[in-house]
PDB file of C-alpha atoms in Angstrom:
ATOM      1  CA  UNK Y   1      43.803 120.802  70.760  1.00 74.00           C
ATOM      2  CA  UNK Y   2      42.982 123.286  73.453  1.00 82.00           C
ATOM      3  CA  UNK Y   3      39.474 124.477  73.993  1.00 91.00           C
ATOM      4  CA  UNK Y   4      37.763 126.925  76.303  1.00 95.00           C
ATOM      5  CA  UNK Y   5      34.219 126.737  77.608  1.00 96.00           C
ATOM      6  CA  UNK Y   6      32.461 129.732  79.070  1.00 97.00           C
ATOM      7  CA  UNK Y   7      29.278 128.716  80.838  1.00 93.00           C
ATOM      8  CA  UNK Y   8      26.485 131.151  80.176  1.00 92.00           C
ATOM      9  CA  UNK Y   9      26.451 133.334  77.089  1.00 94.00           C
ATOM     10  CA  UNK Y  10      24.649 136.035  79.071  1.00 97.00           C
ATOM     11  CA  UNK Y  11      24.862 136.864  82.758  1.00 97.00           C
ATOM     12  CA  UNK Y  12      22.764 139.551  84.368  1.00 97.00           C
ATOM     13  CA  UNK Y  13      23.474 140.968  87.835  1.00 97.00           C
ATOM     14  CA  UNK Y  14      22.213 143.875  89.908  1.00 97.00           C
ATOM     15  CA  UNK Y  15      24.474 146.807  90.594  1.00 97.00           C
ATOM     16  CA  UNK Y  16      26.473 146.057  93.720  1.00 97.00           C
ATOM     17  CA  UNK Y  17      26.032 142.281  93.423  1.00 98.00           C
ATOM     18  CA  UNK Y  18      28.762 139.704  92.988  1.00 98.00           C
ATOM     19  CA  UNK Y  19      29.924 139.027  89.452  1.00 98.00           C
ATOM     20  CA  UNK Y  20      30.918 135.442  88.622  1.00 98.00           C
ATOM     21  CA  UNK Y  21      31.836 134.490  85.071  1.00 98.00           C
ATOM     22  CA  UNK Y  22      32.827 130.886  84.524  1.00 98.00           C
ATOM     23  CA  UNK Y  23      35.636 129.534  82.375  1.00 97.00           C
ATOM     24  CA  UNK Y  24      36.889 125.971  81.983  1.00 97.00           C
ATOM     25  CA  UNK Y  25      39.703 124.828  79.751  1.00 95.00           C
ATOM     26  CA  UNK Y  26      40.637 121.475  78.346  1.00 93.00           C
ATOM     27  CA  UNK Y  27      44.267 120.620  77.776  1.00 82.00           C
ATOM     28  CA  UNK Y  28      46.559 118.011  79.272  1.00 79.00           C
ATOM     29  CA  UNK Y  29      49.028 120.656  80.411  1.00 83.00           C
ATOM     30  CA  UNK Y  30      47.628 123.737  82.151  1.00 84.00           C
ATOM     31  CA  UNK Y  31      47.895 126.579  79.673  1.00 88.00           C
ATOM     32  CA  UNK Y  32      48.446 130.252  80.221  1.00 91.00           C
ATOM     33  CA  UNK Y  33      45.059 131.771  81.054  1.00 94.00           C
ATOM     34  CA  UNK Y  34      43.631 135.177  80.283  1.00 95.00           C
ATOM     35  CA  UNK Y  35      40.473 137.216  80.670  1.00 97.00           C
ATOM     36  CA  UNK Y  36      39.750 139.979  78.208  1.00 97.00           C
ATOM     37  CA  UNK Y  37      36.928 142.524  78.191  1.00 97.00           C
ATOM     38  CA  UNK Y  38      35.353 144.044  75.104  1.00 96.00           C
ATOM     39  CA  UNK Y  39      33.220 147.147  75.408  1.00 94.00           C
ATOM     40  CA  UNK Y  40      30.794 147.883  72.552  1.00 89.00           C
ATOM     41  CA  UNK Y  41      32.535 148.758  69.296  1.00 86.00           C
ATOM     42  CA  UNK Y  42      35.962 148.536  70.883  1.00 89.00           C
ATOM     43  CA  UNK Y  43      38.918 146.182  70.874  1.00 91.00           C
ATOM     44  CA  UNK Y  44      39.832 143.696  73.562  1.00 94.00           C
ATOM     45  CA  UNK Y  45      41.446 144.848  76.775  1.00 94.00           C
ATOM     46  CA  UNK Y  46      43.398 142.485  79.004  1.00 93.00           C
ATOM     47  CA  UNK Y  47      41.824 142.218  82.462  1.00 96.00           C
ATOM     48  CA  UNK Y  48      44.227 139.729  84.003  1.00 95.00           C
ATOM     49  CA  UNK Y  49      46.354 136.700  83.292  1.00 94.00           C
ATOM     50  CA  UNK Y  50      47.743 133.626  84.991  1.00 94.00           C
ATOM     51  CA  UNK Y  51      51.079 132.236  83.899  1.00 89.00           C
ATOM     52  CA  UNK Y  52      52.725 130.892  87.023  1.00 87.00           C
ATOM     53  CA  UNK Y  53      52.922 131.418  90.777  1.00 88.00           C
ATOM     54  CA  UNK Y  54      50.007 132.530  92.931  1.00 91.00           C
ATOM     55  CA  UNK Y  55      46.794 131.023  91.677  1.00 92.00           C
ATOM     56  CA  UNK Y  56      44.647 133.996  92.679  1.00 96.00           C
ATOM     57  CA  UNK Y  57      45.375 136.828  90.310  1.00 96.00           C
ATOM     58  CA  UNK Y  58      44.131 140.371  90.543  1.00 97.00           C
ATOM     59  CA  UNK Y  59      43.403 142.460  87.521  1.00 96.00           C
ATOM     60  CA  UNK Y  60      42.164 145.861  86.577  1.00 95.00           C
ATOM     61  CA  UNK Y  61      38.815 147.378  87.560  1.00 94.00           C
ATOM     62  CA  UNK Y  62      38.552 145.240  90.712  1.00 96.00           C
ATOM     63  CA  UNK Y  63      38.367 141.891  88.924  1.00 98.00           C
ATOM     64  CA  UNK Y  64      40.179 138.781  90.037  1.00 98.00           C
ATOM     65  CA  UNK Y  65      40.354 135.163  88.946  1.00 98.00           C
ATOM     66  CA  UNK Y  66      41.517 131.955  90.526  1.00 96.00           C
ATOM     67  CA  UNK Y  67      43.269 129.154  88.687  1.00 96.00           C
ATOM     68  CA  UNK Y  68      42.123 125.749  89.957  1.00 95.00           C
ATOM     69  CA  UNK Y  69      44.068 122.970  88.309  1.00 93.00           C
ATOM     70  CA  UNK Y  70      41.936 120.202  89.792  1.00 92.00           C
ATOM     71  CA  UNK Y  71      38.827 121.758  88.292  1.00 94.00           C
ATOM     72  CA  UNK Y  72      40.514 123.032  85.095  1.00 94.00           C
ATOM     73  CA  UNK Y  73      38.852 126.341  85.805  1.00 96.00           C
ATOM     74  CA  UNK Y  74      39.705 130.029  85.784  1.00 97.00           C
ATOM     75  CA  UNK Y  75      36.546 131.804  86.919  1.00 98.00           C
ATOM     76  CA  UNK Y  76      36.384 135.589  86.954  1.00 98.00           C
ATOM     77  CA  UNK Y  77      34.868 137.422  89.912  1.00 98.00           C
ATOM     78  CA  UNK Y  78      34.225 140.918  91.158  1.00 98.00           C
ATOM     79  CA  UNK Y  79      32.681 141.564  94.587  1.00 97.00           C
ATOM     80  CA  UNK Y  80      30.453 144.455  93.549  1.00 97.00           C
ATOM     81  CA  UNK Y  81      29.247 145.131  90.012  1.00 97.00           C
ATOM     82  CA  UNK Y  82      29.189 148.620  88.545  1.00 97.00           C
ATOM     83  CA  UNK Y  83      27.134 149.786  85.622  1.00 96.00           C
ATOM     84  CA  UNK Y  84      30.386 150.392  83.759  1.00 96.00           C
ATOM     85  CA  UNK Y  85      31.196 146.656  83.923  1.00 97.00           C
ATOM     86  CA  UNK Y  86      28.553 145.882  81.312  1.00 97.00           C
ATOM     87  CA  UNK Y  87      30.507 144.390  78.423  1.00 97.00           C
ATOM     88  CA  UNK Y  88      31.492 141.153  76.719  1.00 97.00           C
ATOM     89  CA  UNK Y  89      34.046 139.039  78.580  1.00 98.00           C
ATOM     90  CA  UNK Y  90      36.293 136.483  76.962  1.00 97.00           C
ATOM     91  CA  UNK Y  91      38.348 133.778  78.572  1.00 97.00           C
ATOM     92  CA  UNK Y  92      41.368 132.712  76.508  1.00 95.00           C
ATOM     93  CA  UNK Y  93      44.233 130.252  76.737  1.00 92.00           C
ATOM     94  CA  UNK Y  94      47.578 129.791  75.071  1.00 88.00           C
ATOM     95  CA  UNK Y  95      49.933 126.836  75.032  1.00 84.00           C
ATOM     96  CA  UNK Y  96      52.714 127.319  77.560  1.00 79.00           C
ATOM     97  CA  UNK Y  97      54.921 124.826  75.729  1.00 74.00           C
ATOM     98  CA  UNK Y  98      55.071 126.777  72.467  1.00 71.00           C
ATOM     99  CA  UNK Y  99      56.348 130.263  71.948  1.00 65.00           C
ATOM    100  CA  UNK Y 100      54.121 133.005  70.602  1.00 70.00           C
ATOM    101  CA  UNK Y 101      51.124 130.782  70.067  1.00 78.00           C
ATOM    102  CA  UNK Y 102      47.839 132.494  69.280  1.00 85.00           C
ATOM    103  CA  UNK Y 103      45.086 132.702  71.818  1.00 89.00           C
ATOM    104  CA  UNK Y 104      42.195 130.275  71.804  1.00 91.00           C
ATOM    105  CA  UNK Y 105      39.069 132.054  72.970  1.00 95.00           C
ATOM    106  CA  UNK Y 106      35.873 130.978  74.614  1.00 96.00           C
ATOM    107  CA  UNK Y 107      32.627 132.100  73.042  1.00 96.00           C
ATOM    108  CA  UNK Y 108      32.278 135.013  75.401  1.00 97.00           C
ATOM    109  CA  UNK Y 109      29.857 135.990  78.146  1.00 97.00           C
ATOM    110  CA  UNK Y 110      27.846 139.169  77.918  1.00 97.00           C
ATOM    111  CA  UNK Y 111      27.528 140.814  81.301  1.00 98.00           C
ATOM    112  CA  UNK Y 112      24.534 143.062  81.923  1.00 97.00           C
ATOM    113  CA  UNK Y 113      24.320 145.181  85.077  1.00 97.00           C
ATOM    114  CA  UNK Y 114      20.893 146.245  86.236  1.00 96.00           C
ATOM    115  CA  UNK Y 115      20.430 149.423  88.232  1.00 93.00           C
TER     116      UNK Y 115
ATOM    117  CA  UNK V   1      50.045 156.940  72.104  1.00 65.00           C
ATOM    118  CA  UNK V   2      48.089 154.037  70.645  1.00 71.00           C
ATOM    119  CA  UNK V   3      49.878 150.715  71.135  1.00 91.00           C
ATOM    120  CA  UNK V   4      48.187 148.807  68.300  1.00 95.00           C
ATOM    121  CA  UNK V   5      46.420 150.796  65.613  1.00 95.00           C
ATOM    122  CA  UNK V   6      44.351 149.678  62.661  1.00 96.00           C
ATOM    123  CA  UNK V   7      42.999 151.491  59.642  1.00 96.00           C
ATOM    124  CA  UNK V   8      40.328 151.838  58.568  1.00 97.00           C
ATOM    125  CA  UNK V   9      37.941 151.379  61.502  1.00 95.00           C
ATOM    126  CA  UNK V  10      35.001 150.812  59.190  1.00 96.00           C
ATOM    127  CA  UNK V  11      35.059 149.393  55.681  1.00 97.00           C
ATOM    128  CA  UNK V  12      31.973 149.015  53.534  1.00 97.00           C
ATOM    129  CA  UNK V  13      32.456 147.511  50.110  1.00 97.00           C
ATOM    130  CA  UNK V  14      30.771 145.442  47.457  1.00 97.00           C
ATOM    131  CA  UNK V  15      31.277 141.820  46.646  1.00 96.00           C
ATOM    132  CA  UNK V  16      34.250 140.929  44.457  1.00 96.00           C
ATOM    133  CA  UNK V  17      36.176 144.046  45.404  1.00 96.00           C
ATOM    134  CA  UNK V  18      39.710 143.882  46.822  1.00 97.00           C
ATOM    135  CA  UNK V  19      40.504 145.672  50.069  1.00 97.00           C
ATOM    136  CA  UNK V  20      43.315 146.045  52.577  1.00 97.00           C
ATOM    137  CA  UNK V  21      43.454 146.622  56.319  1.00 98.00           C
ATOM    138  CA  UNK V  22      46.595 148.042  57.880  1.00 97.00           C
ATOM    139  CA  UNK V  23      47.972 147.404  61.335  1.00 97.00           C
ATOM    140  CA  UNK V  24      50.853 148.969  63.213  1.00 97.00           C
ATOM    141  CA  UNK V  25      52.212 148.359  66.701  1.00 96.00           C
ATOM    142  CA  UNK V  26      54.646 150.550  68.609  1.00 95.00           C
ATOM    143  CA  UNK V  27      55.274 148.089  71.439  1.00 91.00           C
ATOM    144  CA  UNK V  28      58.420 146.554  69.982  1.00 90.00           C
ATOM    145  CA  UNK V  29      56.865 143.077  69.913  1.00 90.00           C
ATOM    146  CA  UNK V  30      58.181 140.442  67.540  1.00 88.00           C
ATOM    147  CA  UNK V  31      54.878 138.670  66.969  1.00 90.00           C
ATOM    148  CA  UNK V  32      51.703 139.976  65.371  1.00 93.00           C
ATOM    149  CA  UNK V  33      48.372 138.330  64.689  1.00 93.00           C
ATOM    150  CA  UNK V  34      45.142 138.704  62.774  1.00 95.00           C
ATOM    151  CA  UNK V  35      41.926 137.487  64.389  1.00 95.00           C
ATOM    152  CA  UNK V  36      38.425 137.398  62.959  1.00 96.00           C
ATOM    153  CA  UNK V  37      35.356 138.043  65.108  1.00 96.00           C
ATOM    154  CA  UNK V  38      32.143 136.803  63.569  1.00 94.00           C
ATOM    155  CA  UNK V  39      28.606 138.053  64.051  1.00 93.00           C
ATOM    156  CA  UNK V  40      28.242 135.890  67.167  1.00 92.00           C
ATOM    157  CA  UNK V  41      31.344 137.533  68.636  1.00 92.00           C
ATOM    158  CA  UNK V  42      33.437 134.377  68.314  1.00 94.00           C
ATOM    159  CA  UNK V  43      37.134 135.167  67.919  1.00 95.00           C
ATOM    160  CA  UNK V  44      39.401 132.969  65.883  1.00 93.00           C
ATOM    161  CA  UNK V  45      43.013 133.237  64.831  1.00 92.00           C
ATOM    162  CA  UNK V  46      43.700 133.717  61.142  1.00 93.00           C
ATOM    163  CA  UNK V  47      47.432 134.398  60.866  1.00 90.00           C
ATOM    164  CA  UNK V  48      50.482 134.833  63.028  1.00 89.00           C
ATOM    165  CA  UNK V  49      53.765 136.480  62.068  1.00 88.00           C
ATOM    166  CA  UNK V  50      57.029 136.454  63.967  1.00 85.00           C
ATOM    167  CA  UNK V  51      59.730 138.872  62.848  1.00 82.00           C
ATOM    168  CA  UNK V  52      58.066 139.287  59.450  1.00 80.00           C
ATOM    169  CA  UNK V  53      57.834 135.531  58.942  1.00 82.00           C
ATOM    170  CA  UNK V  54      54.512 133.720  58.654  1.00 83.00           C
ATOM    171  CA  UNK V  55      54.332 131.078  61.374  1.00 79.00           C
ATOM    172  CA  UNK V  56      50.656 130.249  61.596  1.00 76.00           C
ATOM    173  CA  UNK V  57      48.115 130.152  58.819  1.00 76.00           C
ATOM    174  CA  UNK V  58      44.826 128.701  59.928  1.00 78.00           C
ATOM    175  CA  UNK V  59      42.303 127.367  57.430  1.00 79.00           C
ATOM    176  CA  UNK V  60      41.655 130.684  55.807  1.00 88.00           C
ATOM    177  CA  UNK V  61      40.760 131.041  52.114  1.00 90.00           C
ATOM    178  CA  UNK V  62      43.736 132.026  49.997  1.00 90.00           C
ATOM    179  CA  UNK V  63      41.844 135.183  49.066  1.00 95.00           C
ATOM    180  CA  UNK V  64      43.268 136.460  52.366  1.00 94.00           C
ATOM    181  CA  UNK V  65      46.930 137.387  52.171  1.00 92.00           C
ATOM    182  CA  UNK V  66      48.835 138.911  55.066  1.00 92.00           C
ATOM    183  CA  UNK V  67      51.964 140.931  54.488  1.00 92.00           C
ATOM    184  CA  UNK V  68      54.514 142.130  57.000  1.00 92.00           C
ATOM    185  CA  UNK V  69      56.894 144.750  55.600  1.00 91.00           C
ATOM    186  CA  UNK V  70      58.637 145.037  58.973  1.00 91.00           C
ATOM    187  CA  UNK V  71      58.005 143.697  62.436  1.00 88.00           C
ATOM    188  CA  UNK V  72      55.928 146.729  63.437  1.00 94.00           C
ATOM    189  CA  UNK V  73      53.431 146.312  60.607  1.00 95.00           C
ATOM    190  CA  UNK V  74      51.102 143.536  59.545  1.00 95.00           C
ATOM    191  CA  UNK V  75      48.628 144.228  56.774  1.00 95.00           C
ATOM    192  CA  UNK V  76      45.766 142.083  55.565  1.00 96.00           C
ATOM    193  CA  UNK V  77      44.741 142.072  51.925  1.00 96.00           C
ATOM    194  CA  UNK V  78      41.505 140.438  50.862  1.00 96.00           C
ATOM    195  CA  UNK V  79      40.757 139.638  47.232  1.00 96.00           C
ATOM    196  CA  UNK V  80      37.377 139.104  45.657  1.00 97.00           C
ATOM    197  CA  UNK V  81      35.367 139.831  48.786  1.00 97.00           C
ATOM    198  CA  UNK V  82      32.387 137.661  49.641  1.00 96.00           C
ATOM    199  CA  UNK V  83      29.351 138.290  51.837  1.00 96.00           C
ATOM    200  CA  UNK V  84      30.705 135.811  54.379  1.00 94.00           C
ATOM    201  CA  UNK V  85      33.806 137.922  54.895  1.00 96.00           C
ATOM    202  CA  UNK V  86      31.730 140.483  56.774  1.00 97.00           C
ATOM    203  CA  UNK V  87      33.137 140.527  60.300  1.00 97.00           C
ATOM    204  CA  UNK V  88      35.333 142.496  62.644  1.00 97.00           C
ATOM    205  CA  UNK V  89      39.033 141.935  62.075  1.00 97.00           C
ATOM    206  CA  UNK V  90      41.426 142.478  64.939  1.00 97.00           C
ATOM    207  CA  UNK V  91      45.142 142.891  64.785  1.00 96.00           C
ATOM    208  CA  UNK V  92      47.167 142.026  67.885  1.00 95.00           C
ATOM    209  CA  UNK V  93      50.779 141.955  68.953  1.00 93.00           C
ATOM    210  CA  UNK V  94      52.277 139.690  71.561  1.00 88.00           C
ATOM    211  CA  UNK V  95      54.994 139.462  74.186  1.00 73.00           C
ATOM    212  CA  UNK V  96      57.126 136.569  75.319  1.00 60.00           C
ATOM    213  CA  UNK V  97      54.758 136.252  78.289  1.00 61.00           C
ATOM    214  CA  UNK V  98      52.065 135.403  75.783  1.00 71.00           C
ATOM    215  CA  UNK V  99      49.732 138.268  76.575  1.00 81.00           C
ATOM    216  CA  UNK V 100      48.472 140.023  73.508  1.00 90.00           C
ATOM    217  CA  UNK V 101      47.464 143.592  72.889  1.00 92.00           C
ATOM    218  CA  UNK V 102      44.624 144.194  70.500  1.00 94.00           C
ATOM    219  CA  UNK V 103      43.874 146.959  68.072  1.00 95.00           C
ATOM    220  CA  UNK V 104      40.453 148.632  67.962  1.00 94.00           C
ATOM    221  CA  UNK V 105      39.246 146.412  65.143  1.00 96.00           C
ATOM    222  CA  UNK V 106      38.080 146.970  61.578  1.00 97.00           C
ATOM    223  CA  UNK V 107      34.423 146.329  60.900  1.00 96.00           C
ATOM    224  CA  UNK V 108      34.163 145.014  57.350  1.00 97.00           C
ATOM    225  CA  UNK V 109      30.756 144.973  55.701  1.00 97.00           C
ATOM    226  CA  UNK V 110      30.416 143.367  52.305  1.00 97.00           C
ATOM    227  CA  UNK V 111      27.232 144.163  50.378  1.00 96.00           C
TER     228      UNK V 111
END
């Protein structure tokens, strides 16, 4: 069964600093990979995804993530944090060998941005 | 032009009551899902429907019964509510590229 590990349940950065949120997956075949963001009392919004092709993917709001097969990782980064980035971030995977499979989520990382 | 909508947004009820949550998507997707987010924000799949047919039913108590009248709607009915059912329930719909679009969630509080 697939699983997702997000290192750090809470990450705090200063405004303007680099954001790095870590995600590792475990499955024998690299899955499809996603990052979602959840603002307080809201649903989940897709930030970016990796399915195939270029391993560095760019998403919305200046975020990007790099798929590294050798490290089974899909870390999320943003060069300069804004106050508006404060939210909960979820890494998720789905099985690329099965159609319409549900997402398996990590436990989430809460990002705080300090002025 | 909400892509995935859920009603109600908040639901407060007493134990042993029966309640329903409705979900509609206007994205034309064939697959819809229900996820549960617990108090620690952990998200877990409950059900998955493809073209009105149940395809995934995780270990969820049979007090939970999803119903899909057509492929744009997936409702969740919960019988005999328990304190442990308090959570946020998210509906989602999915594309062939596996990305999923989530509704705003329904916060259920059982007292």
